[in-house]
Amino acid sequence: MAAIRLGKNHLRWCYYCNIPILETKLCPICGNNTLEVEVTPPGEIRPAFDHDIDLIREIVDSQYGNGVGLFIIPENHIVLLNKMPSLDRMDEIIIDGKPIASIRFDLGKGWVFINRMQSAMRMAPSIKKGYVVCDPTAVVFIQNSKNLMAPGVTDASPEVKKGDEVVIVTPDRSVVGTGIAKMSAEEMIKTSRGVAVKTKWTKPEKLVLSEIGHTWNEVIEANKNVIKKRASEAISFIKKTIESVDVPAIVSFSGGKDSLATLLLTIDAGYNLPVLFINTGLEFDETVKHVREVTKRHDLKLIEEAASSDVFFNNLVQFGPPAKDFRWCCKTNKLSPTLKAINKNFPTGVLSFIGQRKYESESRHNKPRIWNNPWIPGQIGASPIQSWNSIHVWMYIFLKKEPYNVLYTRGLDRIGCFLCPASDIAEFDIASEGSSKYSQWNAYLDDYIKQKNLPEEWKEYGLWRWKKIPPSVKEEVNKISGKDILKSTTQVSTSKNNLSINIQEGYSPCVIGYSIEAALSRPIDIERLSNFMYMLGRTVKKDSDGQWVSVNYITIYKEGAIVSKANVKDDARQNIDKLFNLIIRSEKCVGCGLCVSRCKQKALYIKDGKVEIEHNECIRCQDCFGPCPAINFSE
């Protein structure tokens, strides 16, 4: 799960004061040199709130014994978190200027504490379980990046089982390394061969542990000059942009930290701009409340445009659950009300200040600071905080002493729709408590499982979040469930009902470019259609399990879902139109032979009463795309 760094790492640390320092090489408090903290890319650093700290301690206590969590995170210490690449959710824990460990949410298991040498050394004196004792003669081999073999084990915590995260210690409790148990404790001690622990961290380190604690107010005071400098540049950008663009200006406010910081910056710039909030109908209740409280507190005009009542749940009938690679909900619940709000309130155009940052994703990293939105006519977008890291945003909000969305203090690191497919499984427990509509969504998933004859794992592990499930996720779910979930989700339809298409199109804030999501009224014969797809492009990609086929940035799934992407609106729409033309021909061919007669390459032929294609002979002239009874006369 590799990731690239999306910008410069601004996190440094003064080890004399034991305090995080942004950007500056000299500590503003003591004047000593600061050092860069080596964090895992992409390096989106955020504060650990009380909920996060309590969670970390609870996980540690459950794995290594009651009270051990306090040795990992002592009281009154500043803790930072860095979201790491993972199958679901994984956070790197930074304390005393070192990334000491991480917590990971595993499908089917829940939260797991992943030790590194620093955390293992912190807990060693108090560890009560989750350890393996090695013979001192085995230490040198382990430190040379070797696994701990069973003959080298002298003792082990009795509850250790295969697959557990463990700490390897010597009889005097000196830490040798960390790793994953490949045997139970009993097997390690009794057997005379085999790998007992597959090691991960074994290189000796000096323990970094400071007794100096700080409050966030002290951290803000130490970093206020950097934050004020950042804010000053952003304020200058806001003023120059407003002066140079001859349309009204607003702030787009989602209720999250980035748009909150952007709103505060416009106020600091001396403006009281109207605030546009798109209530998608899928917002957390706390988010809606927060937006209204912020605008009221600052006496700002709130333009709240809501998606049509139950538009999401009504469209579920046609499109099925939204997915990371099938985000039709962005069109129905966000794009449509945004267009409505702008056309109604700003018919001559609008400049919208948006809390977009390059550290959020690779796609946003490549976007300009000011852009004309081709998908919302008349809207010019501008991002004052484009080059800010998450920690800059948080420190600015703390500096302003501004109340923020309470959901951040409950474990969410991003604020969006409560059922957003981009969310982690780890976040859905929080989501279930934060939306009055979650029970309706949960009931829908239960009904969908029954209608489609899907296994419970499809819902339990959030497989609805993908149309094209990543191989790594399939492998993990198959491993923990003990069955091939992909085969379980294969649906064969014998339906002969009429075939229709429902389309949502427009700009998706989640991706770059124009996208169209569509849904057929029933599943199709994907194997038959895949041959005809060569009419649209030379390189046709097919799923080995027969679930989808794609060509030229168009993907269609066996169940009937379609995604078409392009940089130009007309291209995406034309591709959808051509694909639907092919689907009709494939599914409803009457064998009249009209298209065969138009094919000069003789790539088309009739077999068993239906047209077939020899795709190696097709030159994609599309002369065959003429009148067809299946298209012109089908009900």
Tab-separated table of C-alpha atoms in Angstrom, residues 103-558:
chain	number	residue	atom	x	y	z
A	103	ILE	CA	-2.622	1.422	15.206
A	104	ARG	CA	-4.315	-0.458	12.386
A	105	PHE	CA	-7.905	-1.510	11.841
A	106	ASP	CA	-7.957	-5.063	10.489
A	107	LEU	CA	-11.015	-6.451	8.713
A	108	GLY	CA	-12.592	-9.119	10.864
A	109	LYS	CA	-10.417	-8.318	13.877
A	110	GLY	CA	-10.681	-4.631	14.698
A	111	TRP	CA	-7.993	-2.333	16.068
A	112	VAL	CA	-4.456	-3.682	16.502
A	113	PHE	CA	-1.417	-1.967	18.030
A	114	ILE	CA	1.658	-2.357	15.814
A	115	ASN	CA	4.844	-2.005	17.839
A	116	ARG	CA	8.125	-0.544	16.698
A	117	MET	CA	11.302	-0.591	18.756
A	118	GLN	CA	10.478	2.697	20.510
A	119	SER	CA	7.060	1.587	21.739
A	120	ALA	CA	8.344	-1.889	22.637
A	121	MET	CA	11.078	-0.362	24.807
A	122	ARG	CA	8.535	1.924	26.480
A	123	MET	CA	6.289	-0.967	27.483
A	124	ALA	CA	8.919	-3.624	28.252
A	125	PRO	CA	9.249	-2.922	32.018
A	126	SER	CA	5.472	-3.178	32.516
A	127	ILE	CA	4.431	-5.689	29.837
A	128	LYS	CA	2.118	-8.387	31.194
A	129	LYS	CA	1.219	-10.309	28.038
A	130	GLY	CA	1.882	-10.411	24.310
A	131	TYR	CA	5.601	-11.147	24.731
A	132	VAL	CA	7.976	-13.935	23.696
A	133	VAL	CA	11.207	-14.569	25.623
A	134	CYS	CA	14.217	-15.585	23.564
A	135	ASP	CA	17.461	-17.188	24.600
A	136	PRO	CA	20.259	-14.568	24.844
A	137	THR	CA	22.256	-16.536	22.280
A	138	ALA	CA	19.543	-15.880	19.682
A	139	VAL	CA	19.757	-12.090	19.987
A	140	VAL	CA	22.563	-11.605	17.497
A	141	PHE	CA	20.698	-13.622	14.850
A	142	ILE	CA	17.474	-11.636	15.350
A	143	GLN	CA	19.345	-8.339	15.107
A	144	ASN	CA	20.773	-9.507	11.809
A	145	SER	CA	17.207	-9.446	10.483
A	146	LYS	CA	16.578	-13.108	11.124
A	147	ASN	CA	13.309	-14.552	12.375
A	148	LEU	CA	13.092	-16.027	15.845
A	149	MET	CA	13.126	-19.799	15.500
A	150	ALA	CA	11.325	-22.092	17.928
A	151	PRO	CA	14.545	-23.537	19.463
A	152	GLY	CA	15.463	-19.983	20.517
A	153	VAL	CA	12.275	-19.498	22.571
A	154	THR	CA	12.582	-20.029	26.315
A	155	ASP	CA	9.200	-18.696	27.370
A	156	ALA	CA	6.116	-16.895	26.034
A	157	SER	CA	3.037	-15.224	27.387
A	158	PRO	CA	0.518	-18.110	27.541
A	159	GLU	CA	-2.290	-16.367	25.614
A	160	VAL	CA	-0.115	-15.701	22.516
A	161	LYS	CA	-1.621	-17.298	19.428
A	162	LYS	CA	-0.638	-17.495	15.800
A	163	GLY	CA	-1.020	-14.133	14.052
A	164	ASP	CA	-0.641	-11.988	17.183
A	165	GLU	CA	1.606	-8.936	17.316
A	166	VAL	CA	4.307	-9.713	19.895
A	167	VAL	CA	7.355	-8.176	21.542
A	168	ILE	CA	10.527	-10.270	21.697
A	169	VAL	CA	12.460	-9.809	24.957
A	170	THR	CA	15.351	-11.441	26.786
A	171	PRO	CA	14.846	-12.988	30.244
A	172	ASP	CA	15.766	-9.617	31.850
A	173	ARG	CA	13.072	-7.899	29.701
A	174	SER	CA	15.465	-6.158	27.312
A	175	VAL	CA	13.741	-5.617	23.969
A	176	VAL	CA	15.197	-7.536	21.031
A	177	GLY	CA	12.530	-6.889	18.415
A	178	THR	CA	8.893	-7.011	17.411
A	179	GLY	CA	6.987	-9.219	15.014
A	180	ILE	CA	4.107	-11.578	14.351
A	181	ALA	CA	3.736	-14.914	16.093
A	182	LYS	CA	3.766	-17.830	13.664
A	183	MET	CA	2.885	-20.322	16.392
A	184	SER	CA	0.926	-20.347	19.632
A	185	ALA	CA	2.883	-19.884	22.870
A	186	GLU	CA	2.563	-23.578	23.675
A	187	GLU	CA	3.866	-24.626	20.242
A	188	MET	CA	6.833	-22.221	20.468
A	189	ILE	CA	7.981	-23.696	23.742
A	190	LYS	CA	7.376	-27.378	22.929
A	191	THR	CA	8.497	-27.642	19.310
A	192	SER	CA	12.114	-27.893	18.232
A	193	ARG	CA	11.818	-26.505	14.714
A	194	GLY	CA	10.099	-23.820	12.647
A	195	VAL	CA	9.664	-20.049	12.778
A	196	ALA	CA	8.211	-18.885	16.101
A	197	VAL	CA	8.119	-15.141	15.323
A	198	LYS	CA	8.408	-13.442	11.966
A	199	THR	CA	10.336	-10.317	12.916
A	200	LYS	CA	9.635	-6.758	11.698
A	201	TRP	CA	11.632	-4.302	13.840
A	202	THR	CA	14.960	-5.584	15.172
A	203	LYS	CA	17.563	-2.840	14.740
A	204	PRO	CA	18.730	-1.603	18.174
A	205	GLU	CA	17.707	1.993	18.969
A	206	LYS	CA	18.245	4.440	21.784
A	207	LEU	CA	15.023	4.985	23.717
A	208	VAL	CA	13.618	8.485	23.189
A	209	LEU	CA	11.462	9.312	26.195
A	210	SER	CA	10.949	12.808	27.571
A	211	GLU	CA	9.434	13.813	30.891
A	212	ILE	CA	8.619	17.284	29.526
A	213	GLY	CA	4.933	17.735	28.750
A	214	HIS	CA	3.038	20.526	27.033
A	215	THR	CA	-0.478	21.739	26.351
A	216	TRP	CA	-1.741	22.598	22.894
A	217	ASN	CA	-1.866	26.257	23.928
A	218	GLU	CA	1.891	26.109	24.480
A	219	VAL	CA	2.380	24.406	21.100
A	220	ILE	CA	0.353	27.140	19.382
A	221	GLU	CA	2.329	29.860	21.135
A	222	ALA	CA	5.589	28.299	19.927
A	223	ASN	CA	4.327	28.080	16.340
A	224	LYS	CA	2.217	31.240	16.111
A	225	ASN	CA	4.700	33.151	13.914
A	226	VAL	CA	4.697	30.397	11.295
A	227	ILE	CA	0.897	30.154	11.378
A	228	LYS	CA	0.474	33.924	11.186
A	229	LYS	CA	2.847	34.049	8.215
A	230	ARG	CA	0.837	31.349	6.457
A	231	ALA	CA	-2.393	33.179	7.242
A	232	SER	CA	-0.969	36.491	6.010
A	233	GLU	CA	-0.095	34.975	2.629
A	234	ALA	CA	-3.539	33.391	2.338
A	235	ILE	CA	-5.240	36.690	3.239
A	236	SER	CA	-3.219	38.496	0.577
A	237	PHE	CA	-4.276	35.828	-1.937
A	238	ILE	CA	-7.944	36.293	-1.010
A	239	LYS	CA	-7.784	40.070	-1.418
A	240	LYS	CA	-5.963	39.939	-4.769
A	241	THR	CA	-8.323	37.271	-6.099
A	242	ILE	CA	-11.449	39.222	-5.133
A	243	GLU	CA	-10.003	42.375	-6.711
A	244	SER	CA	-9.142	40.593	-9.944
A	245	VAL	CA	-12.410	38.686	-10.441
A	246	ASP	CA	-15.473	40.734	-11.325
A	247	VAL	CA	-18.132	38.473	-9.802
A	248	PRO	CA	-19.565	38.110	-6.278
A	249	ALA	CA	-17.514	36.032	-3.827
A	250	ILE	CA	-18.662	33.355	-1.394
A	251	VAL	CA	-17.175	30.680	0.858
A	252	SER	CA	-18.069	27.047	0.205
A	253	PHE	CA	-18.450	25.517	3.659
A	254	SER	CA	-18.795	21.765	4.149
A	255	GLY	CA	-18.533	21.761	7.928
A	256	GLY	CA	-15.010	20.307	7.872
A	257	LYS	CA	-11.771	21.796	9.184
A	258	ASP	CA	-10.389	22.920	5.801
A	259	SER	CA	-13.439	24.905	4.790
A	260	LEU	CA	-13.652	26.299	8.348
A	261	ALA	CA	-10.072	27.586	8.094
A	262	THR	CA	-10.875	29.089	4.686
A	263	LEU	CA	-13.945	30.836	6.081
A	264	LEU	CA	-11.927	32.259	9.001
A	265	LEU	CA	-9.262	33.530	6.602
A	266	THR	CA	-11.851	35.469	4.583
A	267	ILE	CA	-13.047	37.078	7.818
A	268	ASP	CA	-9.446	37.948	8.741
A	269	ALA	CA	-9.137	39.490	5.275
A	270	GLY	CA	-11.933	41.887	6.209
A	271	TYR	CA	-14.823	40.291	4.323
A	272	ASN	CA	-18.172	38.977	5.497
A	273	LEU	CA	-18.858	36.736	2.523
A	274	PRO	CA	-22.021	34.681	2.126
A	275	VAL	CA	-21.526	31.015	3.032
A	276	LEU	CA	-22.749	28.268	0.694
A	277	PHE	CA	-23.569	24.957	2.343
A	278	ILE	CA	-24.850	22.050	0.256
A	279	ASN	CA	-26.940	19.849	2.481
A	280	THR	CA	-26.741	16.586	0.583
A	281	GLY	CA	-29.281	14.924	2.847
A	282	LEU	CA	-26.497	12.521	3.833
A	283	GLU	CA	-24.688	14.860	6.213
A	284	PHE	CA	-24.042	14.010	9.830
A	285	ASP	CA	-26.542	15.731	12.086
A	286	GLU	CA	-23.651	17.347	13.957
A	287	THR	CA	-22.277	18.783	10.700
A	288	VAL	CA	-25.526	20.565	9.816
A	289	LYS	CA	-25.714	21.948	13.343
A	290	HIS	CA	-22.069	23.075	13.226
A	291	VAL	CA	-22.489	24.920	9.916
A	292	ARG	CA	-25.482	26.844	11.204
A	293	GLU	CA	-23.754	27.690	14.481
A	294	VAL	CA	-20.604	28.975	12.750
A	295	THR	CA	-22.487	31.268	10.375
A	296	LYS	CA	-24.692	32.562	13.176
A	297	ARG	CA	-21.715	33.204	15.470
A	298	HIS	CA	-19.970	35.269	12.797
A	299	ASP	CA	-23.186	36.921	11.570
A	300	LEU	CA	-22.762	35.624	8.024
A	301	LYS	CA	-25.445	35.002	5.428
A	302	LEU	CA	-26.007	31.260	5.041
A	303	ILE	CA	-27.125	29.964	1.671
A	304	GLU	CA	-28.174	26.399	2.426
A	305	GLU	CA	-29.271	24.408	-0.574
A	306	ALA	CA	-30.602	20.931	0.073
A	307	ALA	CA	-30.787	17.952	-2.240
A	308	SER	CA	-34.311	16.847	-3.087
A	309	SER	CA	-35.980	14.857	-0.355
A	310	ASP	CA	-34.867	11.202	-0.429
A	311	VAL	CA	-33.177	11.666	-3.819
A	312	PHE	CA	-30.391	9.337	-2.710
A	313	PHE	CA	-32.598	6.504	-1.516
A	314	ASN	CA	-34.878	6.846	-4.541
A	315	ASN	CA	-31.907	6.504	-6.909
A	316	LEU	CA	-30.634	3.430	-5.091
A	317	VAL	CA	-33.337	1.487	-6.965
A	318	GLN	CA	-31.642	2.288	-10.286
A	319	PHE	CA	-27.978	2.540	-9.363
A	320	GLY	CA	-27.467	0.371	-6.318
A	321	PRO	CA	-24.941	1.307	-3.601
A	322	PRO	CA	-22.445	4.040	-4.523
A	323	ALA	CA	-18.802	2.990	-4.612
A	324	LYS	CA	-15.322	4.473	-4.685
A	325	ASP	CA	-15.278	3.745	-8.419
A	326	PHE	CA	-18.995	4.462	-8.984
A	327	ARG	CA	-19.816	7.765	-7.258
A	328	TRP	CA	-23.162	8.554	-8.810
A	329	CYS	CA	-24.268	10.120	-5.507
A	330	CYS	CA	-21.979	13.115	-6.088
A	331	LYS	CA	-24.139	13.989	-9.115
A	332	THR	CA	-27.533	13.571	-7.498
A	333	ASN	CA	-26.818	14.921	-4.031
A	334	LYS	CA	-24.058	17.509	-4.483
A	335	LEU	CA	-23.670	18.684	-8.065
A	336	SER	CA	-27.370	19.191	-8.718
A	337	PRO	CA	-28.106	21.361	-5.641
A	338	THR	CA	-24.845	23.289	-6.186
A	339	LEU	CA	-25.903	24.221	-9.711
A	340	LYS	CA	-29.352	25.163	-8.430
A	341	ALA	CA	-27.940	27.385	-5.678
A	342	ILE	CA	-25.531	29.209	-7.974
A	343	ASN	CA	-28.050	29.735	-10.756
A	344	LYS	CA	-30.595	31.058	-8.250
A	345	ASN	CA	-28.304	33.315	-6.211
A	346	PHE	CA	-25.485	34.207	-8.608
A	347	PRO	CA	-26.818	34.179	-12.190
A	348	THR	CA	-23.866	36.256	-13.460
A	349	GLY	CA	-21.257	33.962	-11.898
A	350	VAL	CA	-19.515	33.521	-8.550
A	351	LEU	CA	-16.039	33.276	-7.022
A	352	SER	CA	-16.039	30.469	-4.480
A	353	PHE	CA	-13.297	30.123	-1.861
A	354	ILE	CA	-12.852	26.413	-1.227
A	355	GLY	CA	-10.816	24.545	1.398
A	356	GLN	CA	-8.881	22.425	-1.065
A	357	ARG	CA	-5.350	21.274	-0.202
A	358	LYS	CA	-2.716	19.453	-2.242
A	359	TYR	CA	-1.889	17.132	0.704
A	360	GLU	CA	-5.357	15.557	0.579
A	361	SER	CA	-4.833	13.395	-2.523
A	362	GLU	CA	-2.760	13.005	-5.679
A	363	SER	CA	-5.579	14.456	-7.781
A	364	ARG	CA	-5.857	17.588	-5.633
A	365	HIS	CA	-2.076	17.918	-5.528
A	366	ASN	CA	-2.121	18.551	-9.278
A	367	LYS	CA	-4.959	21.095	-9.300
A	368	PRO	CA	-4.217	24.838	-9.634
A	369	ARG	CA	-4.909	27.359	-6.895
A	370	ILE	CA	-7.504	29.182	-9.029
A	371	TRP	CA	-9.601	27.366	-11.608
A	372	ASN	CA	-12.679	27.750	-13.755
A	373	ASN	CA	-15.066	24.960	-12.924
A	374	PRO	CA	-16.124	23.498	-16.293
A	375	TRP	CA	-18.839	21.401	-14.665
A	376	ILE	CA	-20.579	24.244	-12.820
A	377	PRO	CA	-20.919	27.112	-15.327
A	378	GLY	CA	-20.115	30.480	-13.835
A	379	GLN	CA	-18.203	29.176	-10.817
A	380	ILE	CA	-14.558	30.113	-10.288
A	381	GLY	CA	-12.869	28.144	-7.530
A	382	ALA	CA	-9.992	29.456	-5.428
A	383	SER	CA	-8.060	27.790	-2.604
A	384	PRO	CA	-6.265	30.016	-0.075
A	385	ILE	CA	-4.851	26.975	1.781
A	386	GLN	CA	-3.698	24.938	-1.224
A	387	SER	CA	-0.175	24.435	0.185
A	388	TRP	CA	-1.164	23.923	3.839
A	389	ASN	CA	-0.712	20.621	5.615
A	390	SER	CA	-3.448	19.359	7.925
A	391	ILE	CA	-1.386	20.404	10.969
A	392	HIS	CA	-1.238	23.999	9.648
A	393	VAL	CA	-5.025	23.998	9.408
A	394	TRP	CA	-5.481	22.701	12.920
A	395	MET	CA	-2.989	25.098	14.467
A	396	TYR	CA	-4.662	28.037	12.719
A	397	ILE	CA	-8.079	26.967	14.063
A	398	PHE	CA	-6.572	26.500	17.548
A	399	LEU	CA	-4.903	29.918	17.295
A	400	LYS	CA	-8.265	31.487	16.438
A	401	LYS	CA	-9.878	29.570	19.331
A	402	GLU	CA	-12.674	28.648	16.945
A	403	PRO	CA	-15.084	25.792	17.794
A	404	TYR	CA	-14.806	22.999	15.216
A	405	ASN	CA	-16.948	20.051	14.212
A	406	VAL	CA	-17.321	17.805	17.242
A	407	LEU	CA	-17.028	14.696	15.051
A	408	TYR	CA	-13.257	15.197	14.882
A	409	THR	CA	-13.117	14.551	18.621
A	410	ARG	CA	-14.955	11.242	18.158
A	411	GLY	CA	-12.457	9.593	15.831
A	412	LEU	CA	-13.236	10.932	12.342
A	413	ASP	CA	-10.323	12.497	10.476
A	414	ARG	CA	-12.475	13.744	7.593
A	415	ILE	CA	-16.008	15.070	7.425
A	416	GLY	CA	-18.335	14.081	4.607
A	417	CYS	CA	-21.493	12.098	3.979
A	418	PHE	CA	-22.148	9.520	6.690
A	419	LEU	CA	-22.086	6.634	4.194
A	420	CYS	CA	-19.373	7.933	1.844
A	421	PRO	CA	-17.740	4.902	0.164
A	422	ALA	CA	-14.375	6.609	0.686
A	423	SER	CA	-14.797	6.047	4.438
A	424	ASP	CA	-13.017	3.317	6.343
A	425	ILE	CA	-14.824	0.458	8.067
A	426	ALA	CA	-13.282	1.822	11.243
A	427	GLU	CA	-15.368	4.983	10.793
A	428	PHE	CA	-18.752	3.384	10.226
A	429	ASP	CA	-19.358	2.691	13.919
A	430	ILE	CA	-19.012	6.431	14.462
A	431	ALA	CA	-21.218	7.108	11.438
A	432	SER	CA	-23.965	4.862	12.775
A	433	GLU	CA	-24.265	7.129	15.804
A	434	GLY	CA	-23.964	10.411	13.929
A	435	SER	CA	-26.786	10.274	11.393
A	436	SER	CA	-30.527	9.900	11.824
A	437	LYS	CA	-30.649	8.218	8.413
A	438	TYR	CA	-28.119	5.482	9.162
A	439	SER	CA	-30.838	3.010	10.143
A	440	GLN	CA	-32.484	3.548	6.748
A	441	TRP	CA	-29.174	2.894	4.990
A	442	ASN	CA	-28.496	-0.164	7.122
A	443	ALA	CA	-31.947	-1.578	6.306
A	444	TYR	CA	-31.332	-0.961	2.605
A	445	LEU	CA	-28.080	-2.946	2.703
A	446	ASP	CA	-29.842	-5.819	4.451
A	447	ASP	CA	-32.569	-5.850	1.784
A	448	TYR	CA	-29.984	-5.593	-1.005
A	449	ILE	CA	-28.153	-8.634	0.334
A	450	LYS	CA	-31.363	-10.668	0.269
A	451	GLN	CA	-32.412	-9.481	-3.201
A	452	LYS	CA	-28.996	-10.196	-4.723
A	453	ASN	CA	-28.331	-13.356	-2.721
A	454	LEU	CA	-25.094	-11.899	-1.371
A	455	PRO	CA	-23.141	-13.209	1.635
A	456	GLU	CA	-23.205	-11.299	4.917
A	457	GLU	CA	-19.509	-10.513	4.454
A	458	TRP	CA	-20.433	-8.212	1.580
A	459	LYS	CA	-21.961	-5.840	4.111
A	460	GLU	CA	-19.807	-6.702	7.132
A	461	TYR	CA	-16.559	-5.851	5.367
A	462	GLY	CA	-17.948	-2.955	3.347
A	463	LEU	CA	-17.470	-4.613	-0.042
A	464	TRP	CA	-20.277	-2.417	-1.364
A	465	ARG	CA	-17.652	0.381	-1.393
A	466	TRP	CA	-16.250	-0.957	-4.672
A	467	LYS	CA	-17.610	-2.101	-7.977
A	468	LYS	CA	-14.184	-3.456	-8.829
A	469	ILE	CA	-12.957	-4.846	-5.511
A	470	PRO	CA	-9.150	-4.436	-5.138
A	471	PRO	CA	-7.266	-7.759	-5.197
A	472	SER	CA	-5.700	-7.009	-1.793
A	473	VAL	CA	-9.147	-6.559	-0.242
A	474	LYS	CA	-10.499	-9.714	-1.901
A	475	GLU	CA	-7.527	-11.685	-0.619
A	476	GLU	CA	-7.915	-10.384	2.932
A	477	VAL	CA	-11.667	-10.992	3.077
A	478	ASN	CA	-11.300	-14.470	1.588
A	479	LYS	CA	-8.634	-15.263	4.178
A	480	ILE	CA	-10.645	-14.171	7.208
A	481	SER	CA	-13.971	-15.544	5.958
A	482	GLY	CA	-12.603	-18.849	4.695
A	483	LYS	CA	-14.490	-18.634	1.407
A	484	ASP	CA	-14.243	-17.042	-2.016
A	485	ILE	CA	-16.375	-13.919	-1.588
A	486	LEU	CA	-15.951	-12.948	-5.240
A	487	LYS	CA	-17.677	-16.134	-6.353
A	488	SER	CA	-20.303	-15.557	-3.712
A	489	THR	CA	-21.082	-12.161	-5.232
A	490	THR	CA	-21.343	-13.494	-8.762
A	491	GLN	CA	-24.912	-13.090	-9.900
A	492	VAL	CA	-26.373	-14.803	-12.934
A	493	SER	CA	-29.580	-13.348	-14.303
A	494	THR	CA	-31.984	-15.070	-16.632
A	495	SER	CA	-34.184	-11.990	-16.768
A	496	LYS	CA	-35.637	-11.153	-20.190
A	497	ASN	CA	-37.191	-7.908	-18.997
A	498	ASN	CA	-36.863	-4.700	-20.984
A	499	LEU	CA	-33.476	-3.034	-20.815
A	500	SER	CA	-33.235	0.657	-19.901
A	501	ILE	CA	-30.517	2.990	-18.678
A	502	ASN	CA	-30.461	5.678	-15.986
A	503	ILE	CA	-27.657	8.256	-16.204
A	504	GLN	CA	-26.044	10.709	-13.798
A	505	GLU	CA	-23.381	12.958	-15.228
A	506	GLY	CA	-21.163	15.856	-14.238
A	507	TYR	CA	-18.095	16.816	-12.317
A	508	SER	CA	-17.310	14.664	-9.320
A	509	PRO	CA	-15.422	16.425	-6.496
A	510	CYS	CA	-13.759	13.095	-5.753
A	511	VAL	CA	-12.018	12.712	-9.133
A	512	ILE	CA	-10.355	14.788	-11.824
A	513	GLY	CA	-12.351	15.215	-15.018
A	514	TYR	CA	-15.857	14.646	-16.231
A	515	SER	CA	-17.529	11.420	-15.257
A	516	ILE	CA	-20.806	9.713	-15.963
A	517	GLU	CA	-22.271	6.978	-13.808
A	518	ALA	CA	-25.100	4.966	-15.243
A	519	ALA	CA	-27.096	1.908	-14.319
A	520	LEU	CA	-28.934	-0.583	-16.488
A	521	SER	CA	-32.298	-1.880	-15.384
A	522	ARG	CA	-30.970	-5.436	-15.133
A	523	PRO	CA	-27.748	-7.484	-15.312
A	524	ILE	CA	-26.320	-8.368	-18.743
A	525	ASP	CA	-24.295	-11.074	-20.465
A	526	ILE	CA	-20.871	-9.530	-19.872
A	527	GLU	CA	-18.979	-12.257	-21.709
A	528	ARG	CA	-20.951	-11.714	-24.918
A	529	LEU	CA	-20.677	-7.932	-24.644
A	530	SER	CA	-16.899	-8.040	-24.117
A	531	ASN	CA	-16.394	-9.155	-27.718
A	532	PHE	CA	-18.365	-6.187	-29.056
A	533	MET	CA	-16.357	-3.765	-26.883
A	534	TYR	CA	-13.519	-4.021	-29.430
A	535	MET	CA	-15.642	-1.773	-31.650
A	536	LEU	CA	-14.818	1.060	-29.223
A	537	GLY	CA	-11.101	0.469	-28.723
A	538	ARG	CA	-8.246	-1.902	-29.377
A	539	THR	CA	-7.339	-2.582	-25.739
A	540	VAL	CA	-10.199	-4.279	-23.940
A	541	LYS	CA	-9.596	-5.304	-20.340
A	542	LYS	CA	-11.642	-8.099	-18.776
A	543	ASP	CA	-11.982	-9.320	-15.235
A	544	SER	CA	-10.761	-12.903	-14.889
A	545	ASP	CA	-13.909	-13.719	-12.906
A	546	GLY	CA	-16.209	-12.233	-15.538
A	547	GLN	CA	-17.516	-9.363	-13.393
A	548	TRP	CA	-16.546	-6.386	-15.583
A	549	VAL	CA	-15.038	-5.269	-18.873
A	550	SER	CA	-13.515	-1.888	-19.814
A	551	VAL	CA	-12.147	0.044	-22.789
A	552	ASN	CA	-11.176	3.700	-23.296
A	553	TYR	CA	-12.007	4.712	-19.689
A	554	ILE	CA	-15.448	3.114	-19.884
A	555	THR	CA	-16.179	0.259	-17.497
A	556	ILE	CA	-19.339	-1.816	-17.353
A	557	TYR	CA	-20.110	-4.337	-14.621
A	558	LYS	CA	-22.095	-7.532	-14.978
